[in-house]
Amino acid sequence: MSALRFELLATDGAARRGRLTTPHGVVDTPAFMPVGTVGAVKSLSPDDVRQAGAQIVLGNTYHLLLRPGHELVRELGGLHRFMGWDGPILTDSGGFQVFSLAKLRKLSEEGVEFRSPIDGALHFLSPERAIEIQGALGSDIVHPLDECLAYPATWAETERSLALTLRWAQRSQAAHRATAGGGALFGIVQGGSYPDLRARAVAETVALGLAGYAIGGMAVGEPKPIMRDLTEAVAGALPVDQPRYLMGVGKPEDLVESVARGVDMFDCVLPTRNARNGQCFTPDGPLTLKQARFVRDPAPLQDGCPCYACRRFSRAYLRHLFMVDELLIYRLLSLHNLHFFLGLMSTMRAAITAGTFAAFRARFFDRYVVAPTGEPSATEEGAAGTPK
Amino acid sequence: MSALRFELLATDGAARRGRLTTPHGVVDTPAFMPVGTVGAVKSLSPDDVRQAGAQIVLGNTYHLLLRPGHELVRELGGLHRFMGWDGPILTDSGGFQVFSLAKLRKLSEEGVEFRSPIDGALHFLSPERAIEIQGALGSDIVHPLDECLAYPATWAETERSLALTLRWAQRSQAAHRATAGGGALFGIVQGGSYPDLRARAVAETVALGLAGYAIGGMAVGEPKPIMRDLTEAVAGALPVDQPRYLMGVGKPEDLVESVARGVDMFDCVLPTRNARNGQCFTPDGPLTLKQARFVRDPAPLQDGCPCYACRRFSRAYLRHLFMVDELLIYRLLSLHNLHFFLGLMSTMRAAITAGTFAAFRARFFDRYVVAPTGEPSATEEGAAGTPK
């Protein structure tokens, strides 16, 4: 099954410490993947991303299809060379964005037709075309086109959607097999908030025998307890010897809770998107930089943090940059937040290896003040073209 | 005269190779100073600025007075520590911005009253207060408040304005003498486009015996030949053993022509501001990145350029980032443009030392295609708060 290898190195309860080997290098799991929306992790250079500790980034098929177009990326040597990132790249299928961002969608058995919100151009995404596009990008880990329903949806709607996703998965696999040298194909487990449909999704997707399994349709508006229970049930039912990827998740507390339930891989736009809103993640919880209490604060964002922003600047200075909308702040806060997320993953990996994950988890929640709810969804970067 | 030392190391025609020693380090002249508008060279970190080859940056008194306020900067250890730049800092007096950006100005013998365009707050800038603010910032090279007239102005208007500037220069010097441990005070030569007034300005300003001399009121709308002739006349009349600083200049061709006329120091927002408009400077002239001819161009912005943008990315990728308004592009283009400007200064210094400046200048203009006129003025960054 292509050039992907997964080794399970240690477990601690349901938590897993593993290693994923790709043609572009090794990824230690549990892993967090920064999101490189349009061929860049917003405001950061590849060196910034690497230096923050990232081993793999995610590329958005939808955004790259619209601009600059996958054929142009192919012509320029693929996404790795185009964006100057020589590590592994995972791509989504573009489906999630079509269903959440595009206009005038027309869904059929064949695929989905949509208009670009940028120039109104008509596009068509089918299982075959999603595989072709990801092949042009040169992705290391490829995903099949799926339908992602919003929460809530009825059982009947969810069942109809799941059946379509499963038929599309078969077509994706056939298209992928017909392509020589493509990246490894993951499956995506849908099924909404219904445990019976999730169980069926696991069974039928795993039956295809893919390189790894993503859990889709989470963090789409469902209450946190439902997300936690579904994650636990789905992760627990997936093959032990293959990687499990929870798509679009999440906040630091979600990462800890999902690792505790056996998830190996994550992606989320929070580190960079919240940076653009002036939010900084710390072991005590998120901190809103514009608050007046930071006006004359000479301390770094986070004591002891090794990131450039914390080594060189005070909260007072960074708050000032944010208040005057100086571009530098978006890079500095994104750098810090990425350090925080990737450092959290590293700490969790060490705890699993040491067999102390439960103690780590308790300590984390003793200290970390979870942000109040009511924030916007964290599963998608702002539309391309808007800095915030 | 404070802790500033200037050594003239070599001359080649009117061009001068010198070295300025400040409490925060050495500046090789002719020098270009990136503009750190609100306490940051827009979109760049201090490491970026240093790595591009800058030895000194300019801080804008006006912008820092409005936000975050000079008392806050003083409380946090001064501008060097606040912005994380340990090299020399030169500050302007804030006058230029008051006359070009602020609202509801009321000019009197005493000083100038204006309202902040940000929050409408009333501010007052006098010669004494400008010195006090720059002292709070901890600037290495300080400037007196002056009045900067737009072009054109009548002889009578210009004479009245120059007389005020000269009276303010005396008050500034008195205030500066009363302050222990402030930075070195430069004089500013005004006098508009009238050679006789410029001559008087030189004589009366130099008579004060200051640490160096700025040439103000240039690049404010006057035709290029007038600017060139005035620069030559003023620079030629200034003391040989002191640094000469041409404020707010300029384009690459202006730097070459002004060095040829004996100028030692420059500042300009072009490298960063034009980066935000997608313009890239090269030895062949400026290049507009959004042009369709770069869509599939795999070449770097500039062959052989050692900057990060040129070492790692293609024109096609950088154009893509600009077209999708990805924040990373502003840093990458600013980095490149700063490398270009600072590299140009370095080349000129070497040519003066080698006695080959005339040949360098001829070669430069053989290759460099000067940008068409009709561009916006280059003397001021966009108002704080707007990324472009």
Tab-separated table of N, CA, C and O in Angstrom, chain B residues 160-197:
chain	number	residue	atom	x	y	z
B	160	ARG	N	9.626	82.944	5.421
B	160	ARG	CA	8.961	82.998	6.727
B	160	ARG	C	9.107	81.643	7.440
B	160	ARG	O	9.446	81.566	8.629
B	161	SER	N	8.905	80.560	6.679
B	161	SER	CA	8.974	79.208	7.238
B	161	SER	C	10.400	78.875	7.687
B	161	SER	O	10.615	78.312	8.765
B	162	LEU	N	11.376	79.233	6.860
B	162	LEU	CA	12.770	78.963	7.210
B	162	LEU	C	13.163	79.698	8.495
B	162	LEU	O	13.834	79.136	9.371
B	163	ALA	N	12.725	80.964	8.596
B	163	ALA	CA	13.068	81.742	9.781
B	163	ALA	C	12.513	81.063	11.040
B	163	ALA	O	13.195	80.985	12.076
B	164	LEU	N	11.282	80.553	10.934
B	164	LEU	CA	10.684	79.839	12.067
B	164	LEU	C	11.505	78.584	12.385
B	164	LEU	O	11.836	78.310	13.550
B	165	THR	N	11.840	77.815	11.354
B	165	THR	CA	12.637	76.598	11.537
B	165	THR	C	13.969	76.922	12.223
B	165	THR	O	14.428	76.189	13.106
B	166	LEU	N	14.575	78.028	11.836
B	166	LEU	CA	15.871	78.407	12.432
B	166	LEU	C	15.701	78.806	13.907
B	166	LEU	O	16.525	78.442	14.751
B	167	ARG	N	14.615	79.549	14.222
B	167	ARG	CA	14.369	79.896	15.625
B	167	ARG	C	14.093	78.625	16.433
B	167	ARG	O	14.555	78.452	17.559
B	168	TRP	N	13.331	77.697	15.827
B	168	TRP	CA	13.052	76.426	16.502
B	168	TRP	C	14.333	75.609	16.702
B	168	TRP	O	14.464	74.888	17.691
B	169	ALA	N	15.250	75.698	15.754
B	169	ALA	CA	16.513	74.958	15.884
B	169	ALA	C	17.285	75.450	17.113
B	169	ALA	O	17.858	74.654	17.877
B	170	GLN	N	17.300	76.768	17.325
B	170	GLN	CA	17.986	77.311	18.512
B	170	GLN	C	17.336	76.830	19.802
B	170	GLN	O	18.019	76.446	20.752
B	171	ARG	N	15.997	76.874	19.825
B	171	ARG	CA	15.285	76.386	21.015
B	171	ARG	C	15.539	74.889	21.216
B	171	ARG	O	15.681	74.423	22.344
B	172	SER	N	15.578	74.128	20.127
B	172	SER	CA	15.835	72.683	20.223
B	172	SER	C	17.216	72.435	20.812
B	172	SER	O	17.393	71.558	21.671
B	173	GLN	N	18.183	73.228	20.359
B	173	GLN	CA	19.540	73.044	20.862
B	173	GLN	C	19.614	73.366	22.360
B	173	GLN	O	20.256	72.640	23.126
B	174	ALA	N	18.925	74.418	22.755
B	174	ALA	CA	18.899	74.769	24.176
B	174	ALA	C	18.253	73.647	24.998
B	174	ALA	O	18.762	73.248	26.048
B	175	ALA	N	17.137	73.133	24.497
B	175	ALA	CA	16.448	72.051	25.212
B	175	ALA	C	17.325	70.801	25.263
B	175	ALA	O	17.391	70.098	26.279
B	176	HIS	N	18.024	70.538	24.175
B	176	HIS	CA	18.883	69.357	24.097
B	176	HIS	C	20.054	69.481	25.060
B	176	HIS	O	20.427	68.510	25.734
B	177	ARG	N	20.610	70.703	25.176
B	177	ARG	CA	21.735	70.926	26.094
B	177	ARG	C	21.297	70.738	27.539
B	177	ARG	O	22.085	70.318	28.385
B	178	ALA	N	20.023	71.059	27.798
B	178	ALA	CA	19.512	70.945	29.165
B	178	ALA	C	19.234	69.495	29.562
B	178	ALA	O	19.014	69.188	30.720
B	179	THR	N	19.239	68.597	28.561
B	179	THR	CA	18.954	67.186	28.820
B	179	THR	C	20.274	66.429	28.897
B	179	THR	O	21.002	66.374	27.917
B	180	ALA	N	20.543	65.829	30.012
B	180	ALA	CA	21.782	65.047	30.124
B	180	ALA	C	21.602	63.714	29.404
B	180	ALA	O	20.555	63.081	29.499
B	181	GLY	N	22.633	63.305	28.684
B	181	GLY	CA	22.654	61.941	28.143
B	181	GLY	C	21.748	61.668	26.969
B	181	GLY	O	21.528	60.520	26.611
B	182	GLY	N	21.175	62.703	26.313
B	182	GLY	CA	20.346	62.451	25.131
B	182	GLY	C	21.194	62.045	23.951
B	182	GLY	O	22.425	62.088	24.003
B	183	GLY	N	20.551	61.678	22.862
B	183	GLY	CA	21.284	61.329	21.648
B	183	GLY	C	21.909	62.561	21.036
B	183	GLY	O	21.709	63.685	21.495
B	184	ALA	N	22.678	62.378	19.983
B	184	ALA	CA	23.314	63.490	19.283
B	184	ALA	C	22.268	64.256	18.483
B	184	ALA	O	21.395	63.653	17.856
B	185	LEU	N	22.353	65.594	18.499
B	185	LEU	CA	21.374	66.431	17.790
B	185	LEU	C	21.904	66.830	16.410
B	185	LEU	O	22.985	67.395	16.284
B	186	PHE	N	21.108	66.504	15.391
B	186	PHE	CA	21.406	66.974	14.033
B	186	PHE	C	20.678	68.295	13.795
B	186	PHE	O	19.710	68.619	14.494
B	187	GLY	N	21.121	69.068	12.808
B	187	GLY	CA	20.351	70.206	12.326
B	187	GLY	C	19.606	69.795	11.066
B	187	GLY	O	19.933	68.791	10.441
B	188	ILE	N	18.575	70.564	10.704
B	188	ILE	CA	17.840	70.295	9.459
B	188	ILE	C	17.885	71.539	8.586
B	188	ILE	O	17.469	72.617	9.005
B	189	VAL	N	18.386	71.359	7.389
B	189	VAL	CA	18.482	72.463	6.438
B	189	VAL	C	17.203	72.516	5.609
B	189	VAL	O	16.914	71.581	4.853
B	190	GLN	N	16.426	73.597	5.783
B	190	GLN	CA	15.243	73.807	4.944
B	190	GLN	C	15.555	74.888	3.908
B	190	GLN	O	16.730	75.075	3.581
B	191	GLY	N	14.540	75.580	3.434
B	191	GLY	CA	14.783	76.633	2.444
B	191	GLY	C	14.123	76.372	1.107
B	191	GLY	O	14.356	77.106	0.132
B	192	GLY	N	13.309	75.320	1.047
B	192	GLY	CA	12.496	75.057	-0.139
B	192	GLY	C	13.319	74.933	-1.401
B	192	GLY	O	14.421	74.365	-1.388
B	193	SER	N	12.811	75.480	-2.491
B	193	SER	CA	13.470	75.317	-3.797
B	193	SER	C	14.281	76.566	-4.166
B	193	SER	O	14.625	76.754	-5.330
B	194	TYR	N	14.556	77.412	-3.175
B	194	TYR	CA	15.271	78.669	-3.448
B	194	TYR	C	16.726	78.578	-2.992
B	194	TYR	O	17.002	78.494	-1.788
B	195	PRO	N	17.648	78.583	-3.940
B	195	PRO	CA	19.072	78.430	-3.608
B	195	PRO	C	19.553	79.448	-2.571
B	195	PRO	O	20.351	79.092	-1.696
B	196	ASP	N	19.072	80.680	-2.651
B	196	ASP	CA	19.554	81.673	-1.687
B	196	ASP	C	19.079	81.328	-0.277
B	196	ASP	O	19.830	81.480	0.702
B	197	LEU	N	17.850	80.829	-0.164
B	197	LEU	CA	17.338	80.452	1.162
B	197	LEU	C	18.033	79.184	1.667
B	197	LEU	O	18.302	79.046	2.866
